[in-house]
Short mmCIF file of C-alpha atoms in Angstrom, two decimals:
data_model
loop_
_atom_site.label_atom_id
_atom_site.label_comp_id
_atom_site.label_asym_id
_atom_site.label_seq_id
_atom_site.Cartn_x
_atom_site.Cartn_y
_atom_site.Cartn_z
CA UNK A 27 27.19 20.99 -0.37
CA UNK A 28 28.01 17.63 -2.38
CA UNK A 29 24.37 16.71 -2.83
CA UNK A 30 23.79 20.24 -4.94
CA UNK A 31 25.61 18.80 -8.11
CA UNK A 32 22.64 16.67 -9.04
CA UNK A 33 24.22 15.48 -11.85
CA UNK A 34 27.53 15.17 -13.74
CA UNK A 35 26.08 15.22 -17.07
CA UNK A 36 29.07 17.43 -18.40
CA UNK A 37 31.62 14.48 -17.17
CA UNK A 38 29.18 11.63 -18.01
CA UNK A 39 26.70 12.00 -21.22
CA UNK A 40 23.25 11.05 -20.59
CA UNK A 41 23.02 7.08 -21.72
CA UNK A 42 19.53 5.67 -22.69
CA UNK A 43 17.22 4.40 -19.53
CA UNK A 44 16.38 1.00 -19.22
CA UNK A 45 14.44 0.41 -15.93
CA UNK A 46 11.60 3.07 -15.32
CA UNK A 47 12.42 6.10 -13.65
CA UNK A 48 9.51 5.40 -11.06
CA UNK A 49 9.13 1.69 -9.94
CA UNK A 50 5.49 1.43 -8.66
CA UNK A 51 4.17 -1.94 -6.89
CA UNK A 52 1.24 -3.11 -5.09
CA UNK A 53 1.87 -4.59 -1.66
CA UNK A 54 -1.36 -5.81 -0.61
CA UNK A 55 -3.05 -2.84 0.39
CA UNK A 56 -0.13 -0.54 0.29
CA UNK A 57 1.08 1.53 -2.99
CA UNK A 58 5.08 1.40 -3.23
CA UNK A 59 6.41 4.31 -5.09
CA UNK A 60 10.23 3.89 -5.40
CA UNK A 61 12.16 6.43 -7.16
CA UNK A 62 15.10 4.78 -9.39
CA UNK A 63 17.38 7.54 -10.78
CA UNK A 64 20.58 7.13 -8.13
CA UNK A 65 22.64 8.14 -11.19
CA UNK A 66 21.06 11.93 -10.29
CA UNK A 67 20.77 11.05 -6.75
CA UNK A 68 16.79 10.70 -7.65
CA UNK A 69 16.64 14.37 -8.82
CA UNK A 70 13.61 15.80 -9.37
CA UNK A 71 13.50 16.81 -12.81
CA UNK A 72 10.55 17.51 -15.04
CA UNK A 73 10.21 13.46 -16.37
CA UNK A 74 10.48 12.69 -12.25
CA UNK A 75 7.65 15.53 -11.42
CA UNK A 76 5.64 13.79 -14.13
CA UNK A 77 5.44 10.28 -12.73
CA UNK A 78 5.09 11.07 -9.47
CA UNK A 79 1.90 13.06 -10.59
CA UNK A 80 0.73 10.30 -12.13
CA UNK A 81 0.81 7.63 -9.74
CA UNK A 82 -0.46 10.62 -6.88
CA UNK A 83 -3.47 10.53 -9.33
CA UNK A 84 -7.11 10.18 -7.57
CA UNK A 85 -7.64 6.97 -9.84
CA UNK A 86 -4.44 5.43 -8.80
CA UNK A 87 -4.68 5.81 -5.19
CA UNK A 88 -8.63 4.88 -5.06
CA UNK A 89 -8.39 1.58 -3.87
CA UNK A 90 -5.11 1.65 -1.33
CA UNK A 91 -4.79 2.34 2.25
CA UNK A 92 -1.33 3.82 2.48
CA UNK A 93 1.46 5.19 -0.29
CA UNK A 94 4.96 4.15 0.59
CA UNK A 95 7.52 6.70 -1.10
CA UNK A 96 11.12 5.55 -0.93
CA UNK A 97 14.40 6.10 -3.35
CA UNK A 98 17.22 3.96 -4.83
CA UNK A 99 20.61 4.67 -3.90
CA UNK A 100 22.06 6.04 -1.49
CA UNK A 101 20.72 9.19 -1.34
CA UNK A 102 16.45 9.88 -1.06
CA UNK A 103 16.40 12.96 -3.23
CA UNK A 104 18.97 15.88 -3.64
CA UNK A 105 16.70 18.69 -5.07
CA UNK A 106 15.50 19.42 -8.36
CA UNK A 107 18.09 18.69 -11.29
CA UNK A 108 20.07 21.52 -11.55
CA UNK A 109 21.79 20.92 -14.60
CA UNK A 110 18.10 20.90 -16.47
CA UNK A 111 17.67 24.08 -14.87
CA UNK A 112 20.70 25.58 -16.25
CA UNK A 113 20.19 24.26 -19.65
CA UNK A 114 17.40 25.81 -22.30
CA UNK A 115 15.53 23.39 -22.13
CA UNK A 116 14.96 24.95 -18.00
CA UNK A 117 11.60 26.45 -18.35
CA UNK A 118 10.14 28.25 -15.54
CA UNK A 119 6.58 25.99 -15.51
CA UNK A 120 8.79 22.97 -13.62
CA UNK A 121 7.99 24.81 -10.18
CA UNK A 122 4.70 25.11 -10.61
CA UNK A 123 4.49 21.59 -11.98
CA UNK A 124 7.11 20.66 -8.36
CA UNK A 125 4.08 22.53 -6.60
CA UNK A 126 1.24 20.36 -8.01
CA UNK A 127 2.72 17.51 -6.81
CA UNK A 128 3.83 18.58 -3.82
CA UNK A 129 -0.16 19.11 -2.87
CA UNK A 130 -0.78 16.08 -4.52
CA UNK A 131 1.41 14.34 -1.90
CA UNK A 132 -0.22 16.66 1.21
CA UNK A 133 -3.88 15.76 -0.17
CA UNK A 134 -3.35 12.52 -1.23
CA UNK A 135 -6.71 10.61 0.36
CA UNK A 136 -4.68 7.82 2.25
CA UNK A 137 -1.24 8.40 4.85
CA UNK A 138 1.70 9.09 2.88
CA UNK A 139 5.21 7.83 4.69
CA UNK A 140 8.57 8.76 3.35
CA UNK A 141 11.61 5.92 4.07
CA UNK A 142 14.49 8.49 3.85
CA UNK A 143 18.69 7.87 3.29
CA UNK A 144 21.60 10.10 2.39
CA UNK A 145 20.17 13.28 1.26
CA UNK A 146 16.99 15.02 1.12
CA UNK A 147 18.38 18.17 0.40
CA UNK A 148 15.57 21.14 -1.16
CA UNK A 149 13.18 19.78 -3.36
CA UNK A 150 13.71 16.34 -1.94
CA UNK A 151 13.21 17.75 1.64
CA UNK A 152 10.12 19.03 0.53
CA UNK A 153 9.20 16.18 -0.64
CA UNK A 154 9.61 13.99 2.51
CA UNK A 155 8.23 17.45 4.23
CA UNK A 156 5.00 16.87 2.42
CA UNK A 157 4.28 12.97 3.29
CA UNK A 158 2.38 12.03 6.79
CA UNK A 159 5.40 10.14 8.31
CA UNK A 160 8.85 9.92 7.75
CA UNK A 161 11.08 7.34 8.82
CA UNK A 162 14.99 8.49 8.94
CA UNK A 163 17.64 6.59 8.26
CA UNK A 164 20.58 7.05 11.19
CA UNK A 165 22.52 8.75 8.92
CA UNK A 166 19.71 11.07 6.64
CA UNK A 167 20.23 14.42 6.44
CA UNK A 168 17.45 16.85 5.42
CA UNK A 169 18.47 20.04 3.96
CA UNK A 170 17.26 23.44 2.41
CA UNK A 171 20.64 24.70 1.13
CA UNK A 172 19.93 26.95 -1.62
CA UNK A 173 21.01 29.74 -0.35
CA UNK A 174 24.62 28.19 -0.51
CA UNK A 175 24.40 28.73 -4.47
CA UNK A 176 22.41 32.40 -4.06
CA UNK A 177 19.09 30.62 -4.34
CA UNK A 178 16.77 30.61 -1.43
CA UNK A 179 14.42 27.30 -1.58
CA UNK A 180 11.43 28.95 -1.68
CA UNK A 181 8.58 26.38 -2.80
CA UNK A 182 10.47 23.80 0.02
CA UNK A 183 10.21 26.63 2.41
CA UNK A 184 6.60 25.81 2.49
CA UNK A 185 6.75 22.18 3.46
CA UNK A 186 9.43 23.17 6.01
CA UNK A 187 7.44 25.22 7.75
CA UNK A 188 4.63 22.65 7.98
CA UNK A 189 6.33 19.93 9.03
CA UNK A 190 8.98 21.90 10.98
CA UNK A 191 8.64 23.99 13.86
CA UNK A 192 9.80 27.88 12.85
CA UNK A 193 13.23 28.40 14.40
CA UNK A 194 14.68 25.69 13.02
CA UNK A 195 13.12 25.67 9.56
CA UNK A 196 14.13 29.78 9.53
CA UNK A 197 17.63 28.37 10.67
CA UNK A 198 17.83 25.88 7.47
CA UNK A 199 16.45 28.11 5.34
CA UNK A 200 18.78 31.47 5.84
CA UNK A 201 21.96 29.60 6.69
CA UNK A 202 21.71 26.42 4.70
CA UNK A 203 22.27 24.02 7.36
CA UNK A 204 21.32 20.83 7.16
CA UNK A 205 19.74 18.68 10.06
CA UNK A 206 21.04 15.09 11.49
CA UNK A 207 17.94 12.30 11.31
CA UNK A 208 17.80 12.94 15.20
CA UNK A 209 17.81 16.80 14.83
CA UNK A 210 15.30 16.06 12.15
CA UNK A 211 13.43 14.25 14.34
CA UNK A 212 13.53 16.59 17.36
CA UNK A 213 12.46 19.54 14.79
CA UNK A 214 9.29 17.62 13.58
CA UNK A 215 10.63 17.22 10.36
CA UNK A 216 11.00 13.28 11.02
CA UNK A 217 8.62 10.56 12.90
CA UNK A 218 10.84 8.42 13.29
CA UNK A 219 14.73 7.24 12.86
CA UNK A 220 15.51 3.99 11.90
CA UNK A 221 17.53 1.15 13.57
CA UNK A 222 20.13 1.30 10.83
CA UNK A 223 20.36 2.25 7.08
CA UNK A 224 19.92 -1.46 6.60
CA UNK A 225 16.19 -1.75 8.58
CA UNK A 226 15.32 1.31 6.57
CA UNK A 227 12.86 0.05 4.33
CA UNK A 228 11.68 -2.49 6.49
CA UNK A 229 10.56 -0.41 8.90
CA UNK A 230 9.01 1.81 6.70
CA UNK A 231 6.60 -1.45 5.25
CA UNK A 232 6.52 -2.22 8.67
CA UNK A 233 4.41 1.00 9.57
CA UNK A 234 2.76 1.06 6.11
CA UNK A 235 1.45 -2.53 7.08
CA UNK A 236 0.16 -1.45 10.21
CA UNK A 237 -1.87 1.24 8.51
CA UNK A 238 -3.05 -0.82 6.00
CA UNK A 239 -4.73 -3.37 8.76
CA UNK A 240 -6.68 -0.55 9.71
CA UNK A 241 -9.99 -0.65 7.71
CA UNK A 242 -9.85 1.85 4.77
CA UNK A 243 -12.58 3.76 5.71
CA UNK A 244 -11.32 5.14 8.72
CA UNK A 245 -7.99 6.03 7.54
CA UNK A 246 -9.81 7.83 4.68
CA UNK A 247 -12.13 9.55 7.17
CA UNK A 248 -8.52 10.42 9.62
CA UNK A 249 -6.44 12.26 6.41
CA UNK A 250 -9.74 14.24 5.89
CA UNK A 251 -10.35 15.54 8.94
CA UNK A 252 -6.24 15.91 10.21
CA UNK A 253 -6.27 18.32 6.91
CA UNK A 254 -9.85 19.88 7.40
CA UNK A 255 -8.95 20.60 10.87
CA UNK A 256 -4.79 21.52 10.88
CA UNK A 257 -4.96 25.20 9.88
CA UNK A 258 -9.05 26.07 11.05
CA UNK A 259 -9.72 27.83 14.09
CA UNK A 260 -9.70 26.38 17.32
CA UNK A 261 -13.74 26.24 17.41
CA UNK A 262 -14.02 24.95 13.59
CA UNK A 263 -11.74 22.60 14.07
CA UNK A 264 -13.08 21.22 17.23
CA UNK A 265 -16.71 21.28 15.37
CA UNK A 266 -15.15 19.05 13.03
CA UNK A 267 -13.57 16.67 14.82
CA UNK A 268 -16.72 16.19 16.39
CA UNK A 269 -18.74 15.70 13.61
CA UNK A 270 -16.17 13.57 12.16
CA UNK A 271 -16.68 11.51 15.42
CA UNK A 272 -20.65 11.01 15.33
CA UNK A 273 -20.10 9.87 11.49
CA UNK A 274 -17.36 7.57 13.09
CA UNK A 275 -19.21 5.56 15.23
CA UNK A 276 -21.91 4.70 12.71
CA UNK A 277 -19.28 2.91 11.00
CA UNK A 278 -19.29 -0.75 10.73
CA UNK A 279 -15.90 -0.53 11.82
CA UNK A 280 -16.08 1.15 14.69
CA UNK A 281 -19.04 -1.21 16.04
CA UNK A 282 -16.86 -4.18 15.18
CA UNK A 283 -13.81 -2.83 16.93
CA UNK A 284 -15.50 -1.38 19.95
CA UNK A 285 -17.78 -5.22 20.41
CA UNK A 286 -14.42 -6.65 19.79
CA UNK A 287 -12.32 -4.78 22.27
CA UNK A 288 -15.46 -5.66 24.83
CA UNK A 289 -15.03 -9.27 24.18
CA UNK A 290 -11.79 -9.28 24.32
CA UNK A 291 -10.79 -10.95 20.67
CA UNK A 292 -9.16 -9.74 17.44
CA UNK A 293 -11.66 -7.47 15.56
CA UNK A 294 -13.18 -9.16 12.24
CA UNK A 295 -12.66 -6.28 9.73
CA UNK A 296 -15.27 -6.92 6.22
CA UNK A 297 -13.60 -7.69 3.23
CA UNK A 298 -12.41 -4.53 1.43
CA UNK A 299 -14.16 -4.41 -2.05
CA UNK A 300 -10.87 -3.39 -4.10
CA UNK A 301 -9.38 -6.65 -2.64
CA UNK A 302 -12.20 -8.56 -3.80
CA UNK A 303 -11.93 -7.55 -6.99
CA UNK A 304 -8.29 -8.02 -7.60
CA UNK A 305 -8.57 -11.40 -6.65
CA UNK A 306 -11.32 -12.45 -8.27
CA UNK A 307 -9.28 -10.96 -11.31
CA UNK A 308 -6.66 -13.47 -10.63
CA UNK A 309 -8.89 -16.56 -10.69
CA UNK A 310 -7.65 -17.47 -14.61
CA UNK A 311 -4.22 -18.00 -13.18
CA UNK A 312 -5.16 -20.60 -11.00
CA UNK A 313 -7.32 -21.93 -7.94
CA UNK A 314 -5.82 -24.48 -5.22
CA UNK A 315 -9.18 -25.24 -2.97
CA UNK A 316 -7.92 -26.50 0.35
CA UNK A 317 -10.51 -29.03 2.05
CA UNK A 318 -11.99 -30.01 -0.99
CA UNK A 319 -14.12 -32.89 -0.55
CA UNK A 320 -15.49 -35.79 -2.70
CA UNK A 321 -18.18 -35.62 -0.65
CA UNK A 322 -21.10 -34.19 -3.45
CA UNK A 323 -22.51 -32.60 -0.30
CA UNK A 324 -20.38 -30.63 1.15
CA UNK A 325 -19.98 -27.35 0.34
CA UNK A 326 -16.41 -27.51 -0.63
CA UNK A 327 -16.66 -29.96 -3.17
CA UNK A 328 -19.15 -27.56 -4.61
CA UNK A 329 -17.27 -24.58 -4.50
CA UNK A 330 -14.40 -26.77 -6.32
CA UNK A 331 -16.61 -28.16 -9.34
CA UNK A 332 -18.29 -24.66 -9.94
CA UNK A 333 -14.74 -22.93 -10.22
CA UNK A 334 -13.12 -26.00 -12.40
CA UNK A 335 -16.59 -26.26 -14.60
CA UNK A 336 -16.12 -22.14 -15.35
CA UNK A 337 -13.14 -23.49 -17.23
CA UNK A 338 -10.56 -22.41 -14.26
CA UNK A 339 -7.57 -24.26 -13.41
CA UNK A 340 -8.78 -25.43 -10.15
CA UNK A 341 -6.39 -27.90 -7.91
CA UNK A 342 -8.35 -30.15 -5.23
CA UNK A 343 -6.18 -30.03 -1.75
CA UNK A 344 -6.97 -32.59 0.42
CA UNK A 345 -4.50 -34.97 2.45
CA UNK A 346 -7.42 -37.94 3.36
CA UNK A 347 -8.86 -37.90 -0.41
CA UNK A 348 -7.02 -39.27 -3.97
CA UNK A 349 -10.07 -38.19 -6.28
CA UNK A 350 -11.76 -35.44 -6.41
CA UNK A 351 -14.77 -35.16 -9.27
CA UNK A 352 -11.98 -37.28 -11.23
CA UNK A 353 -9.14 -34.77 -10.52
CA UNK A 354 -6.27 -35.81 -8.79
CA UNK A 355 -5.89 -34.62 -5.16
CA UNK A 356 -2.88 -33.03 -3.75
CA UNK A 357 -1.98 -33.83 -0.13
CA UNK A 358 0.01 -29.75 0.20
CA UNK A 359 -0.01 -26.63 -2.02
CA UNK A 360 3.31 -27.06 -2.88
CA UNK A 361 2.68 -30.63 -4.30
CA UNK A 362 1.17 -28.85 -6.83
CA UNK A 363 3.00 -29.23 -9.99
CA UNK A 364 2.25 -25.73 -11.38
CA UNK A 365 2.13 -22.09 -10.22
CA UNK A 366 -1.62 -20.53 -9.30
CA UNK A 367 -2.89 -17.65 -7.41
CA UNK A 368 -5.56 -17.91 -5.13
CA UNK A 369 -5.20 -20.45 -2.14
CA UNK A 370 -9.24 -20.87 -1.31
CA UNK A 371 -9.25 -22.16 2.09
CA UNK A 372 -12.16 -24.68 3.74
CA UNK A 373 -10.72 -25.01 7.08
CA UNK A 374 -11.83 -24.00 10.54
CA UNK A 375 -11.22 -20.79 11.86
CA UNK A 376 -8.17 -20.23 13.99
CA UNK A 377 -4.83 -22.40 14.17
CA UNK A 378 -6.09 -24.96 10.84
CA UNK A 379 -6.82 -21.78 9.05
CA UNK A 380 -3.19 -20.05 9.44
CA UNK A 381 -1.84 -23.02 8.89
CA UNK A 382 -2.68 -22.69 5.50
CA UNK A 383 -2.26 -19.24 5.30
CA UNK A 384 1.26 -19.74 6.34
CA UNK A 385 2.37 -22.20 4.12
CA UNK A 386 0.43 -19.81 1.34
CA UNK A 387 2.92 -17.16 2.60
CA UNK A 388 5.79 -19.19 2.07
CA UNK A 389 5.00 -20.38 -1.38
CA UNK A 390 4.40 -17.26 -2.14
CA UNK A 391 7.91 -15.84 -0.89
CA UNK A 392 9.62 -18.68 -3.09
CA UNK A 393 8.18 -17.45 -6.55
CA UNK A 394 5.14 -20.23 -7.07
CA UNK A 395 2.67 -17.44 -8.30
CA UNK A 396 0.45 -17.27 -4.86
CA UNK A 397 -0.84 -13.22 -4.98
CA UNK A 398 -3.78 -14.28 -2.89
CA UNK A 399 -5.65 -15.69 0.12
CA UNK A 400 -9.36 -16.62 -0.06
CA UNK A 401 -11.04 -17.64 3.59
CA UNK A 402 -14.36 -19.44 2.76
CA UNK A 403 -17.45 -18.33 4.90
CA UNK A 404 -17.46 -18.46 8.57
CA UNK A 405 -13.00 -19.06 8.35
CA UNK A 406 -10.92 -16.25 9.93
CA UNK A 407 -7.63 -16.26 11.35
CA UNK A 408 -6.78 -12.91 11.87
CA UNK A 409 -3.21 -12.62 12.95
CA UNK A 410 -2.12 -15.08 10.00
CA UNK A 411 -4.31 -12.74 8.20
CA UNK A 412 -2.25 -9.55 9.17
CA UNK A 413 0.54 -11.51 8.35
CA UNK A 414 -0.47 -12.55 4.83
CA UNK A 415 -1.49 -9.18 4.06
CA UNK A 416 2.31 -7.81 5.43
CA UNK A 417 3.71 -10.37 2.93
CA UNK A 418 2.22 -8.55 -0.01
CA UNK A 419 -0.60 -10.95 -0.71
CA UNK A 420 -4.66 -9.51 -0.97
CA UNK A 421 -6.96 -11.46 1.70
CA UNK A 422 -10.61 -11.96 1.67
CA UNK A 423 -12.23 -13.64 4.38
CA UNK A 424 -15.51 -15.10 5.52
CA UNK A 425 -16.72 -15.08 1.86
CA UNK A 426 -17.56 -17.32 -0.50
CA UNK A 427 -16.06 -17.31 -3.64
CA UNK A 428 -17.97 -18.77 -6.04
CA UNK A 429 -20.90 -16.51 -4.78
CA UNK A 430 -18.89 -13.51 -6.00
CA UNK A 431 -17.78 -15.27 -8.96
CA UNK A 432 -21.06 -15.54 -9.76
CA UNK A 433 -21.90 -11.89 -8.68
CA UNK A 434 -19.58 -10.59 -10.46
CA UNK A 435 -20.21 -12.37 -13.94
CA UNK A 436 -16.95 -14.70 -13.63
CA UNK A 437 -19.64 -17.60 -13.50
CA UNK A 438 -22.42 -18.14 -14.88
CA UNK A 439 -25.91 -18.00 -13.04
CA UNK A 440 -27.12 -21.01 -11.63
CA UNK A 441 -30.04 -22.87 -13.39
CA UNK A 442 -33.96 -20.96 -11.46
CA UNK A 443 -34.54 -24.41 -9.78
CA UNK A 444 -30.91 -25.27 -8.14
CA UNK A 445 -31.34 -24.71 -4.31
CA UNK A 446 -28.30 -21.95 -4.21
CA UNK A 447 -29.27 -20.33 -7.21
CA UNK A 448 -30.00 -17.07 -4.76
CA UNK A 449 -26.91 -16.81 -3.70
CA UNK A 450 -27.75 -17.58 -0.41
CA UNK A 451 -24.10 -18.19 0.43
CA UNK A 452 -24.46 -19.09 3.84
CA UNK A 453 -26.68 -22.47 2.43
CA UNK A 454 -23.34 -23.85 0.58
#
């Protein structure tokens, strides 16, 4: 088959790389892991093994909810690069190194979800084989076709047979056929098929996103228990499930999202501490406070003077105001002459609120440097929330930010005698 010859480094020397062979981005709460050698139809060859293993590592998945894994190209992944393999530098470690990674993938803490097109042929079938969900391009085609070259794929032969129900993954396996995205799909070796090649990616965020609005916890708690329980017995894994349930519903999440369901409104998930903490890290590049007032009693013009006296640039949004604490007022973020990061929002809850988280997304989408949305005590607006977070950017809400400035050292404490030296940030 065409996608075998993983290279054509006897017709084309190898030239010197200059974008990384592993492009790795943060997307909110999701970890994008795209694979960038189309020249080798993203071959997975020892330097490929390597980087995947190190962005799989525990450290680097610690604080996401959901690891995208996608390829440039045309083609996902055509096996491992046979052309190394036939070369001395082939040395025989590269399948157990394939095989750490592959387990990597499987036990990775969060979901895992594969956008596939062209080829995922052997090692790159196993590959896709080994993440949670796979989304299939129309025209994918997953493969184990070794034995077409008198070598049968036997570490991908594991993954098959996972994902895979038997008869077909004997049938791909002996005979080296290769599966359609809707035979794929029908064999268990795809969740889903795309609209087109075009939606591909898109789709794929679209589902990552969807996990990621789920609170981390209890996806963390899910991949545990699917792979505790998938290959127990019937009575273990049943004992499991149900323990996993009692430690469920002690969950602030599941209280919130069973009192929210009663009520009938959006659940109000907490804050999750890694998205905290990146955007407090982004505070030196830049604070726009919407609602800030002149008004030396309002909490808001507080909030404002503490950030801007910590030696932040701090921007004062306010349409009704022209001074604020002798800065000059802005009547919209993008009035603002320069770039900054955090939009810090003092507006009511609801409709006001994604109003500004809107126009946040939107500067943000044009290049102005906006990697974050801060809602200020009491604010939520949870489907402009969802949206934000979709968009790439972190969200915090129903915080208040110069308490965890101040909590977390970016500020100094306040004087013993000030009335919110406590950090009582509910009096602000």
């Amino acid at each position: 088959h065409h996608c075998l010859d993983t290279t054509n480094s006897r017709l084309f020397p190898a030239l010197p790389r200059i974008m990384p062979l592993l492009l790795a981005k943060r997307l909110g709460r999701v970890l994008h892991l795209h694979m960038n050698t189309p020249e080798n139809l993203n071959a997975l060859s020892s330097d490929m093994l390597s980087m995947l293993k190190k962005h799989f590592a525990p450290e680097n998945v610690k604080d996401v909810s959901v690891v995208l894994l996608s390829a440039a190209g045309k083609h996902f992944g055509a096996g491992h690069n046979l052309a190394e393999m036939a070369s001395k530098e082939y040395k025989e470690q590269i399948f157990f190194d394939c095989s750490e990674v592959m387990k990597m993938v499987v036990r990775c803490p969060v979901p895992t979800v594969a956008a596939v097109q062209g080829c995922a042929f052997a090692a790159g079938c196993q590959l896709a084989a080994s993440c949670d969900i796979v989304v299939a391009a129309p025209g994918a085609r997953f493969g184990t076709p070794g034995v077409k070259i008198g070598f049968f794929c036997g570490t991908p032969s594991v993954a098959v047979t996972r994902a895979a129900n038997l008869k077909t993954a004997a049938d791909m396996l002996f005979t080296g056929r290769d599966l359609t995205a809707e035979q794929a799909l029908a064999a268990g070796l795809a969740s889903r098929v795309a609209a087109s090649n075009e939606t591909l990616l898109e789709e794929a965020l679209a589902i990552c996103n969807t996990i990621a609005e789920t609170p981390r916890e209890v996806v963390v708690h899910g991949k545990k228990l699917l792979l505790d329980q998938r290959d127990a017995p019937l009575d273990t894994a049943y004992n499991l499930a149900s323990q996993h349930m009692i430690e469920g519903m002690r969950l602030f999440s599941a209280k919130e999202g069973i009192q929210a369901f009663l009520e009938k409104r959006p659940a109000l998930w907490k804050a999750e501490e890694s998205e905290i903490a990146q955007t407090l890290a982004l505070v030196k590049d830049g604070v726009a406070v919407v609602g800030a007032s002149a008004d030396a009693s309002r909490a808001s013009h507080r909030v404002f003077n503490w950030v801007k006296d910590g030696g932040y640039p701090t921007y004062p949004i306010n349409p009704t105001a022209s001074e604020v604490s002798g800065c000059k007022v802005y009547k919209t973020l993008d009035s603002v002459p320069t770039n900054f990061a955090v939009v810090d929002v003092f507006r009511k809850s609801g409709p006001p609120a994604a109003e500004v988280i809107d126009e946040a997304i939107r500067l943000a989408k044009a290049g102005k440097g906006v990697k974050a949305v801060w809602l200020q005590l009491g604010v939520r607006a949870p489907e402009a929330e969802k949206r934000a977070r979709a968009a790439g950017l972190l969200v915090v809400a129903d915080r208040c930010l110069a308490v965890d400035l101040r909590e977390q050292g970016y500020l100094p404490p306040l004087p013993p005698g000030d009335p919110h030296a406590h950090g009582l940030a509910s009096k602000l």
